[in-house]
CSV table of C-alpha atoms in Angstrom, one decimal:
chain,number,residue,atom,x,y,z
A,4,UNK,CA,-187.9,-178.1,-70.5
A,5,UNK,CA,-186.0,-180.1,-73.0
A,6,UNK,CA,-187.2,-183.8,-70.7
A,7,UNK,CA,-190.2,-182.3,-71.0
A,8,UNK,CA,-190.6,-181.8,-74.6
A,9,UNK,CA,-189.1,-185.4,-75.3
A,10,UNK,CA,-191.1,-187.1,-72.3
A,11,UNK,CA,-194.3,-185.7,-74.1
A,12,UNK,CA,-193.5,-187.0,-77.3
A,13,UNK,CA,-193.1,-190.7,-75.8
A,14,UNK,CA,-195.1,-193.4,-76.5
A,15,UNK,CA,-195.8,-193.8,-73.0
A,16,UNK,CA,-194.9,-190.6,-71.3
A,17,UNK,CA,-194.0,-190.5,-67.3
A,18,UNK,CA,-193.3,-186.9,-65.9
A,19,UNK,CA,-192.7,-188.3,-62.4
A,20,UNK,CA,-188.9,-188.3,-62.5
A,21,UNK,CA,-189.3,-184.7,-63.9
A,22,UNK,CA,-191.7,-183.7,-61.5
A,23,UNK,CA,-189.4,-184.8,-58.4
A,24,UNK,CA,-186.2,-182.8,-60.1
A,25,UNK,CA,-189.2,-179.6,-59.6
A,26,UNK,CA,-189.5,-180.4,-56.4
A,27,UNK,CA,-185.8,-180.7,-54.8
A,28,UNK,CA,-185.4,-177.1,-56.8
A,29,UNK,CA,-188.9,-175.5,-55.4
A,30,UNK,CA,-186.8,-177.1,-52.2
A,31,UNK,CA,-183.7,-175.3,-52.5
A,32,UNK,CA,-185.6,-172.2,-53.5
A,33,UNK,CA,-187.6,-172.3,-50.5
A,34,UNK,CA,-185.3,-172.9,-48.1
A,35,UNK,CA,-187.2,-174.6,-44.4
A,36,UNK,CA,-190.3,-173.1,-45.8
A,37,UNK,CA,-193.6,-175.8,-45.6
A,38,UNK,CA,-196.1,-175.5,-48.4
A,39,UNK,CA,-198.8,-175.8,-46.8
A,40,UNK,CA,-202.7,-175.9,-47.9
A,41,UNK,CA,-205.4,-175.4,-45.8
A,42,UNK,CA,-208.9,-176.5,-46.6
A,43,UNK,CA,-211.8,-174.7,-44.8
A,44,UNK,CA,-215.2,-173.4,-46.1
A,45,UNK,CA,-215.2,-170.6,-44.2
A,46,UNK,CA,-212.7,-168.2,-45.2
A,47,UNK,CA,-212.7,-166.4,-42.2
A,48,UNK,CA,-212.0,-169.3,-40.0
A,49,UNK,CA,-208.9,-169.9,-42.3
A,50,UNK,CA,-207.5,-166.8,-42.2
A,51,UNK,CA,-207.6,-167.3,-38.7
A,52,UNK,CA,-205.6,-170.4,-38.4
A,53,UNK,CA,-203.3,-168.8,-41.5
A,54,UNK,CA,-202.6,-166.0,-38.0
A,55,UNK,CA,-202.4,-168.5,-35.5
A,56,UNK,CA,-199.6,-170.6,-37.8
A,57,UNK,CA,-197.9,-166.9,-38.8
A,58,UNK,CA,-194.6,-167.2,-36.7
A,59,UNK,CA,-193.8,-170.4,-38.4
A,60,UNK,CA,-191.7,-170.9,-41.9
A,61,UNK,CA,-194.5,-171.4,-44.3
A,62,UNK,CA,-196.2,-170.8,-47.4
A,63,UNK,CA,-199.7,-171.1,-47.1
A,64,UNK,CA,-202.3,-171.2,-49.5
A,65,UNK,CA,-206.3,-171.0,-48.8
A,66,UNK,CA,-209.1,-172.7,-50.8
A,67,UNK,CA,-212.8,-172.9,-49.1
A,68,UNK,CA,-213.2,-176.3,-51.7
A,69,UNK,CA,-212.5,-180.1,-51.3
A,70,UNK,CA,-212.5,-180.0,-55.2
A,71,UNK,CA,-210.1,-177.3,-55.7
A,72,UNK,CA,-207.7,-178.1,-53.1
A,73,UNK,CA,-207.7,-181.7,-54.8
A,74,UNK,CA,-206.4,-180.0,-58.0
A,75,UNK,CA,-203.8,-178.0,-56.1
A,76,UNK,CA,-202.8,-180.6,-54.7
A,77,UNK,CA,-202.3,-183.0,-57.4
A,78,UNK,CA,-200.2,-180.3,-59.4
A,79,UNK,CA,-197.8,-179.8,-56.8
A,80,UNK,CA,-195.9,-181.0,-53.9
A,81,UNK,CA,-197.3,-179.7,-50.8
A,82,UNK,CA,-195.8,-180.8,-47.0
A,83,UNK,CA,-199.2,-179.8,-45.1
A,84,UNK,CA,-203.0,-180.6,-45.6
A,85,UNK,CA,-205.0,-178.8,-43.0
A,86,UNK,CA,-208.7,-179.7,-43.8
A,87,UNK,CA,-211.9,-178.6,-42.1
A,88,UNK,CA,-214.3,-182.1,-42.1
A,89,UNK,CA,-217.3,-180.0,-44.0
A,90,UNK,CA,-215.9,-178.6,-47.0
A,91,UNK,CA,-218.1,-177.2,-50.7
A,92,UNK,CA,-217.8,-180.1,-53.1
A,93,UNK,CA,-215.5,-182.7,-51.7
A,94,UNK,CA,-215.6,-183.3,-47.9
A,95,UNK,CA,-212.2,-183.6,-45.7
A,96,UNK,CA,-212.4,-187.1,-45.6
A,97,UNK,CA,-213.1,-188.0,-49.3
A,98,UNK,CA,-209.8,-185.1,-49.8
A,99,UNK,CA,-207.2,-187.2,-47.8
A,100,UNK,CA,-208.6,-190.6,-49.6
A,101,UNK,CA,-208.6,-189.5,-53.1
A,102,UNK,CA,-204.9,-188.1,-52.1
A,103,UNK,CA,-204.4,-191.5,-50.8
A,104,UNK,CA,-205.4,-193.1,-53.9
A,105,UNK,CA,-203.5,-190.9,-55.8
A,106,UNK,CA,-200.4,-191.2,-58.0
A,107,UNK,CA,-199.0,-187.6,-56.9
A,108,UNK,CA,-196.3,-186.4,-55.2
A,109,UNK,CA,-198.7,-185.9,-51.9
A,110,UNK,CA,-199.5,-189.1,-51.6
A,111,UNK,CA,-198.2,-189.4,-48.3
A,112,UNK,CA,-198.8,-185.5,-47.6
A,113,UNK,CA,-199.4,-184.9,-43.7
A,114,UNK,CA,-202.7,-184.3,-42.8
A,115,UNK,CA,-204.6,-182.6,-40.0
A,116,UNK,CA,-208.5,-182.6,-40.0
A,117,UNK,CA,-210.0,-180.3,-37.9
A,118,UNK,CA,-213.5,-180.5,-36.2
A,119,UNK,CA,-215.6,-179.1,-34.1
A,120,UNK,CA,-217.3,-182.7,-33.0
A,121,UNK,CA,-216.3,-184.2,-29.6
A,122,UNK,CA,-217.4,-187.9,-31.1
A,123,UNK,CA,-216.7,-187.6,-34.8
A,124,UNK,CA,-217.0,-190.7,-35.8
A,125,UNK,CA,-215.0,-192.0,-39.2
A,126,UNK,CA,-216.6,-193.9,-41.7
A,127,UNK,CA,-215.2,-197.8,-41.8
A,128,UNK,CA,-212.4,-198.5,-44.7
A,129,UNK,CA,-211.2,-195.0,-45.3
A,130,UNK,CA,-208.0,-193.4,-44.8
A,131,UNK,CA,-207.4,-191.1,-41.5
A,132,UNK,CA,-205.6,-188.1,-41.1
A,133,UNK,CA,-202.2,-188.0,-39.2
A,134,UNK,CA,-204.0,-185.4,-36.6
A,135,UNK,CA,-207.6,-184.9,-35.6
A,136,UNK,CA,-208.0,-181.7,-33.5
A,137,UNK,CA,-210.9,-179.9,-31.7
A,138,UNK,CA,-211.9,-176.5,-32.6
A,139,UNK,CA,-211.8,-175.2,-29.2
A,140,UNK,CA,-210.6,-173.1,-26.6
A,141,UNK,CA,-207.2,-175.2,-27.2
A,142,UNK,CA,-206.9,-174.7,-30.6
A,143,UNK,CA,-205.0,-171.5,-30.9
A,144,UNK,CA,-202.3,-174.2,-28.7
A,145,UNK,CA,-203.0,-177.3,-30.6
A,146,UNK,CA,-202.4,-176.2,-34.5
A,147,UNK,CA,-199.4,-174.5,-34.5
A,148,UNK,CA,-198.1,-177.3,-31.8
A,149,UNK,CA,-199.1,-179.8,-34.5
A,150,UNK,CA,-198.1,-178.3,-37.4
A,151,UNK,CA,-194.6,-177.8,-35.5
A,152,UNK,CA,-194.5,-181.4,-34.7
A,153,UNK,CA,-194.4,-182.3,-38.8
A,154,UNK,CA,-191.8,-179.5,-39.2
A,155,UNK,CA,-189.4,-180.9,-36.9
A,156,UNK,CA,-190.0,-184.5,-37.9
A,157,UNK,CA,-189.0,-183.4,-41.0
């Protein structure tokens, strides 16, 4: 609190250095545990992935808007962007690519878009997801396969 108080009183103040000291003690204090957002305009449909990714060590939180997970995400560290493409406000894409452009600690968050098009097509100069994957008859496989895959890499 104290580099806090005297960062803020700085002519030019930079809370990055005390923004990564948050994040190795939110670290320790979580243990293995992912932060993970996901991103979906139906709430139903991300409750359901939330229960397809339950045996896994995560903390998941659920927004059904590209604008609001934007805020969440530029307030704190996160390991996990699941998106839906179609979201209220601010689409998938735009999401990751304001991330992108961001000065934040997610910056370089892993990112999974999710879609229910066979030839989704991205637009030209844009940032991609790590992981594109259907919403199918696989999926229930596929997402928590994924999401394991950035866990262990880890």
């Amino acid at each position: 609190i104290r580099k806090a108080v005297t960062e803020a009183t700085a002519n030019k103040p930079d809370f990055h250095a005390i923004e990564n000291e948050l994040n190795v003690i939110a670290g320790v204090l979580l243990g293995n545990t992912q932060l993970v957002v996901i991103a979906e305009s139906s709430m139903s449909m991300a409750m359901a992935y939330q229960n397809l990714l339950s045996n896994l060590p995560l903390e998941i939180t659920l927004v059904n808007d590209g604008l609001e997970a934007l805020s969440i995400l530029l307030k704190r560290k996160y390991d996990i962007l699941i998106t839906g493409k179609a979201l209220k406000t601010l689409n998938g894409v735009a999401l990751i690519n304001a991330l992108r452009a961001s000065d934040s600690a997610n910056t370089h968050i892993n990112t999974i878009m999710l879609t229910t098009s066979t030839n989704f097509q991205f637009p030209k100069n844009v940032c991609l997801p790590e992981y594109v994957i259907l919403r199918d008859t696989q999926l229930s496989e596929k997402l928590p396969a994924t999401v394991l895959k950035i866990i262990e890499s880890k």
